[in-house]
Each structure stands twice: as structure tokens, then as C-alpha cells.
mmCIF file of C-alpha atoms in Angstrom:
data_model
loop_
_atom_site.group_PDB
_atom_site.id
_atom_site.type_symbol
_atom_site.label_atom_id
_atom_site.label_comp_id
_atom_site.label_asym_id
_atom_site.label_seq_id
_atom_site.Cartn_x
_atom_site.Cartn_y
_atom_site.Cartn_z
ATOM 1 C CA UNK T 247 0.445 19.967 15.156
ATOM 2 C CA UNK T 248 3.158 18.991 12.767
ATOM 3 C CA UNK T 249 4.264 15.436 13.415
ATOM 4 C CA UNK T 250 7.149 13.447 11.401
ATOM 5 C CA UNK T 251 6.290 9.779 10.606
ATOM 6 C CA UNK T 252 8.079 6.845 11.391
ATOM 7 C CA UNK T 253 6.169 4.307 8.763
ATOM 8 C CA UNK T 254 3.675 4.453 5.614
ATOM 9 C CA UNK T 255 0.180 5.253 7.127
ATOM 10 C CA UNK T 256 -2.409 4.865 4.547
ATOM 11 C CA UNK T 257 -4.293 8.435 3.856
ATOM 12 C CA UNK T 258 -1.385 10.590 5.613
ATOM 13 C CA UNK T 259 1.675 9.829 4.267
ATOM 14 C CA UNK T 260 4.905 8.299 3.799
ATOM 15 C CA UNK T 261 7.774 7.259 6.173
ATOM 16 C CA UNK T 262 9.804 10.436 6.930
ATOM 17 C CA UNK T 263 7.327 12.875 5.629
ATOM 18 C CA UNK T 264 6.113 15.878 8.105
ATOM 19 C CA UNK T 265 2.984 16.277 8.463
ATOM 20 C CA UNK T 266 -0.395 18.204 9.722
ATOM 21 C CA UNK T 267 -2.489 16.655 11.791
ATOM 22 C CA UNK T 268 -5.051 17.150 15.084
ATOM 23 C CA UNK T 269 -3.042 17.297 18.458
ATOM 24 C CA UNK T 270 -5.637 14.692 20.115
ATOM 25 C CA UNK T 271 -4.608 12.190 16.430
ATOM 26 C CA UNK T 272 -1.017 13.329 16.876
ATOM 27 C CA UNK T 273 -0.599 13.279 21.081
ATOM 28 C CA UNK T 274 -3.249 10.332 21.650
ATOM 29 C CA UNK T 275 -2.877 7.590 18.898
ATOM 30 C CA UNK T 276 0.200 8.185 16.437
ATOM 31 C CA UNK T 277 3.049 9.270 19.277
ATOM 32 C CA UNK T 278 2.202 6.422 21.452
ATOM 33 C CA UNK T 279 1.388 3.282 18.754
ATOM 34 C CA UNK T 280 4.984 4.697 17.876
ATOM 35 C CA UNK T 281 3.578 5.714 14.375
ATOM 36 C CA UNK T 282 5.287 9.483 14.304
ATOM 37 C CA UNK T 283 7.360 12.023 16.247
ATOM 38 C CA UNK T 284 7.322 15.371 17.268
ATOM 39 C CA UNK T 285 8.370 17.428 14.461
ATOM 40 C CA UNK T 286 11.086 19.531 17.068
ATOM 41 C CA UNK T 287 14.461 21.701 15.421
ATOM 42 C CA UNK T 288 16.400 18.510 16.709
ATOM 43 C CA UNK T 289 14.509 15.558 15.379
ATOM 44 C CA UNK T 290 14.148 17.796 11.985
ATOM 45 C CA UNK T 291 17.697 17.283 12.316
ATOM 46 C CA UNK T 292 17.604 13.703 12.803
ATOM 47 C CA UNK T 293 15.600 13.310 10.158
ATOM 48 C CA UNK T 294 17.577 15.382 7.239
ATOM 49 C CA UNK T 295 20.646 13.424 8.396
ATOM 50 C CA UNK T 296 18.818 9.849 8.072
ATOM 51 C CA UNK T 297 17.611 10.780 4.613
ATOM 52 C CA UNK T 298 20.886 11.965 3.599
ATOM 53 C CA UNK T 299 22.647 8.266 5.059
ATOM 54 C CA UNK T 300 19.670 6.333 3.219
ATOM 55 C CA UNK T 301 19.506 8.205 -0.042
ATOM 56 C CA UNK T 302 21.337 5.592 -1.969
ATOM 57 C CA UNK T 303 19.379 2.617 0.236
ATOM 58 C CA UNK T 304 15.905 4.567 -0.926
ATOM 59 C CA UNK T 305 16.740 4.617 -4.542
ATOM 60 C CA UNK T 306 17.295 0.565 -4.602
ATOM 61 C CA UNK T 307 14.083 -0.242 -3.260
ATOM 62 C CA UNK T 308 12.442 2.109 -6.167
ATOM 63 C CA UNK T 309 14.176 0.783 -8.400
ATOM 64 C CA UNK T 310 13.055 -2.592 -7.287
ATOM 65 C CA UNK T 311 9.532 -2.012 -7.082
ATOM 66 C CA UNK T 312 9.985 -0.158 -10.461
ATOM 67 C CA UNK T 313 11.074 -3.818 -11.735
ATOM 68 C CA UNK T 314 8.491 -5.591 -9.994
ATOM 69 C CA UNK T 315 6.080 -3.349 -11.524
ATOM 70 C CA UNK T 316 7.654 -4.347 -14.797
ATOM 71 C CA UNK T 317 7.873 -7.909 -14.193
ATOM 72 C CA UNK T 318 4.105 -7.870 -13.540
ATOM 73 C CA UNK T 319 3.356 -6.163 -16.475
ATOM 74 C CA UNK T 320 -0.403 -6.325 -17.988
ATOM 75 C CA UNK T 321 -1.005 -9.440 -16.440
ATOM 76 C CA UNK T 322 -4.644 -10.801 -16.094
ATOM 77 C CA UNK T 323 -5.543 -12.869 -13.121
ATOM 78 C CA UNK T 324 -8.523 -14.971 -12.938
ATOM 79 C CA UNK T 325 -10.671 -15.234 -9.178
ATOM 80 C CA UNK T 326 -13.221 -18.072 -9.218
ATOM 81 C CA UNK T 327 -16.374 -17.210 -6.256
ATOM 82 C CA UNK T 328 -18.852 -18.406 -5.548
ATOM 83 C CA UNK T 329 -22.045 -16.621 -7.376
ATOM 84 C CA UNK T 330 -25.815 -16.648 -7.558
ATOM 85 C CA UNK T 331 -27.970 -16.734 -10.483
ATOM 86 C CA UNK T 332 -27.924 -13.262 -11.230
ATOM 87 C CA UNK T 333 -23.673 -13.108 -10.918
ATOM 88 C CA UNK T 334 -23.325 -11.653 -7.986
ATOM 89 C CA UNK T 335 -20.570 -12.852 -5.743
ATOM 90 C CA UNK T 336 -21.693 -14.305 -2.027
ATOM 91 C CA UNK T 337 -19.139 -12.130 -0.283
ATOM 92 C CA UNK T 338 -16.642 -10.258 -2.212
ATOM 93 C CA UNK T 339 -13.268 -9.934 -3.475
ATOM 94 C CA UNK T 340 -10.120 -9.121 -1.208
ATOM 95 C CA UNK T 341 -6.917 -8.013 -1.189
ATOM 96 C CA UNK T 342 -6.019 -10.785 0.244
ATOM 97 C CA UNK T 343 -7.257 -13.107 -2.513
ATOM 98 C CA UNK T 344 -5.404 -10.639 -5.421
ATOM 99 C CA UNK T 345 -2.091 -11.075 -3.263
ATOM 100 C CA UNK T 346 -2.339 -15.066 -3.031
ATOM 101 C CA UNK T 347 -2.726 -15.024 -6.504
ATOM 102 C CA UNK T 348 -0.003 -12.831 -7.024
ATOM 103 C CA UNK T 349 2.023 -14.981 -5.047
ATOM 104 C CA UNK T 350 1.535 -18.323 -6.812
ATOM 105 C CA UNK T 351 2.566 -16.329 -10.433
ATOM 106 C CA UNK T 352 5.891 -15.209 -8.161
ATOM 107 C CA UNK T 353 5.538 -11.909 -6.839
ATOM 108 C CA UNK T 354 5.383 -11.143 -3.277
ATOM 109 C CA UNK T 355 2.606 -8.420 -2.910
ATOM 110 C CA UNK T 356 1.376 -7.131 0.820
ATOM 111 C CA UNK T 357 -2.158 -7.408 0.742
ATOM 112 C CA UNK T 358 -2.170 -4.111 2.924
ATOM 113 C CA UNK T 359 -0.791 -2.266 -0.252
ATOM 114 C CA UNK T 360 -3.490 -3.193 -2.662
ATOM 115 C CA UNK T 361 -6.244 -1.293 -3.118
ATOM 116 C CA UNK T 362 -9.535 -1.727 -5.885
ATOM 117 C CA UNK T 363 -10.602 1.023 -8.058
ATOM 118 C CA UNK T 364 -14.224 -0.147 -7.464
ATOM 119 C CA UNK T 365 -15.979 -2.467 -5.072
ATOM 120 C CA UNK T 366 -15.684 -6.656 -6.289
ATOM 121 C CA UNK T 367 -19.358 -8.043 -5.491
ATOM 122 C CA UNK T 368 -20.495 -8.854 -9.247
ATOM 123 C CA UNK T 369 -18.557 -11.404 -12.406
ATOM 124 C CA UNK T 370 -16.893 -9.633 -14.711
ATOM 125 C CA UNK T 371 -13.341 -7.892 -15.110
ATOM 126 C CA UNK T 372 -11.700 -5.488 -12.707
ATOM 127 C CA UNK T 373 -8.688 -3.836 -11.888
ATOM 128 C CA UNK T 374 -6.784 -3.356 -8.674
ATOM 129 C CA UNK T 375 -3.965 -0.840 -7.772
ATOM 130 C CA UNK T 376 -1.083 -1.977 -6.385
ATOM 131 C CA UNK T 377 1.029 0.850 -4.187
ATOM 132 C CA UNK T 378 4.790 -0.978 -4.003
ATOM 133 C CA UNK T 379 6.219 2.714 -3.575
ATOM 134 C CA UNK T 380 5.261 6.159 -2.998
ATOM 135 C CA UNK T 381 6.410 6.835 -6.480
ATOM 136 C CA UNK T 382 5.502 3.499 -8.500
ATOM 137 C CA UNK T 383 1.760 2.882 -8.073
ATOM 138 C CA UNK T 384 1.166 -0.035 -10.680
ATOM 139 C CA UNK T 385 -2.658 -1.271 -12.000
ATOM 140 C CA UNK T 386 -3.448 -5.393 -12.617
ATOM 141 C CA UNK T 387 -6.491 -6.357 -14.247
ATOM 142 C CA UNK T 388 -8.407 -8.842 -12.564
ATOM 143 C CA UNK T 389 -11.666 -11.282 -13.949
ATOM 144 C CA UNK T 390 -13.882 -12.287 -11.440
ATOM 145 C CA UNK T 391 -15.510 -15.632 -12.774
ATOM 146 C CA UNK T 392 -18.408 -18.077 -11.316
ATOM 147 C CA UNK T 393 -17.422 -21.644 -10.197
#
């Protein structure tokens, strides 16, 4: 069943892209959360003409997450847990906790679109992907230190 979606859903795809899925995904959880569309002749339609309107609109926010990616840079942030003797971490790292850090340096980070390369249970240095676009994917180093 070919569905066209109406936001980002993580491990499908992007707002406005058309896409495969199961009928019982497509007919029983995307249609009615209001996550996609039927992808019929006439809402193909729709959609070409609302890309066409928001091309300029879709290039701005690029080229703002392009500079936010910038701005961040190679920055290194620094998590303080909790650890046991051996350095492991009681609990683990979040998203959450990389995007409150990432707020108090200035940059306003969803936790929802950060992602870790590996799981954070152990001290030591990591890095975490942020996804601000579908094109800019940017990586920030992270240390993971014991209070």
C-alpha cells in the first residue's frame, strides 16, 4: 500500500515522501493517528503542488539547520552520572540529557532527533548524531564522566 506522509516518522521517512508500507500499518495506525494519506492521482496532486508553493520555505530551514550544524561545530560536551567502582553508569545516558546540555551552550535540539552511535552505560567519550534535516545529519562528541 503506498501511503504519502504528513510528518517525519523515524525508520520510514520524511514529511511528503511516498511510501511502501503493510495495509493493516497503513489503514490501522498511520491514516487514523493522522501520520499519512492515501497516496490517490488527486492527493499526488496535492502534494506536487504543496512542494512546488514550499520549495523556497524548504530550502530556509536547510539552510538553517546547515548553520546550526556549523555553529555547533566539534564541540565536546561533558555528562557527569552517577557510576560504580568499575565505571559503569547506574542508568544511562539520554537524549534528553545531550539536548539539555545543548540547550544551556544555546542551541535548541529536539531530544526526539538525537540518536547515539552506541549504547551510554560505561565513562568514557562518545558521540551522538544529531538529525536537524533529512539532508544535514551532524555528529557531537560527548564524555561521559563520574561525579
Amino acid at each position: 500500500m503506498e501511503i504519502i506522509l504528513k510528518t517525519d516518522i523515524a525508520g520510514l521517512g520524511y514529511k511528503n515522501d511516498v511510501v511502501v508500507v503493510k495495509p493493516g500499518y497503513g489503514r490501522n495506525y498511520l491514516i487514523p493517528q493522522g501520520f499519512a494519506m492515501m497516496a490517490t492521482p488527486s492527493n499526488r496532486k496535492v502534494l506536487a503542488e504543496n512542494i512546488k508553493q514550499a520549495a523556497h520555505k524548504v530550502e530556509k530551514i536547510r539552510q538553517d539547520a546547515t548553520d546550526l550544524a556549523a555553529a555547533i561545530g566539534d564541540m565536546n560536551l561533558t555528562i557527569v552520572a552517577k557510576t560504580g567502582d568499575s565505571g559503569k553508569i547506574f542508568g544511562r545516558v539520554t537524549s534528553l540529557q545531550i539536548s539539555e546540555m545543548l540547550k544551556e551552550k544555546g542551541f535548541d535540539v529536539d531530544r526526539k532527533k538525537i540518536s547515539f552511535d552506541s549504547e551510554v552505560k560505561t565513562i568514557g567519550d562518545y558521540a551522538a548524531t544529531l538529525d536537524l534535516h533529512k539532508e544535514v545529519k551532524h555528529k557531537v562528541t560527548f564524555s561521559v564522566v563520574s561525579e
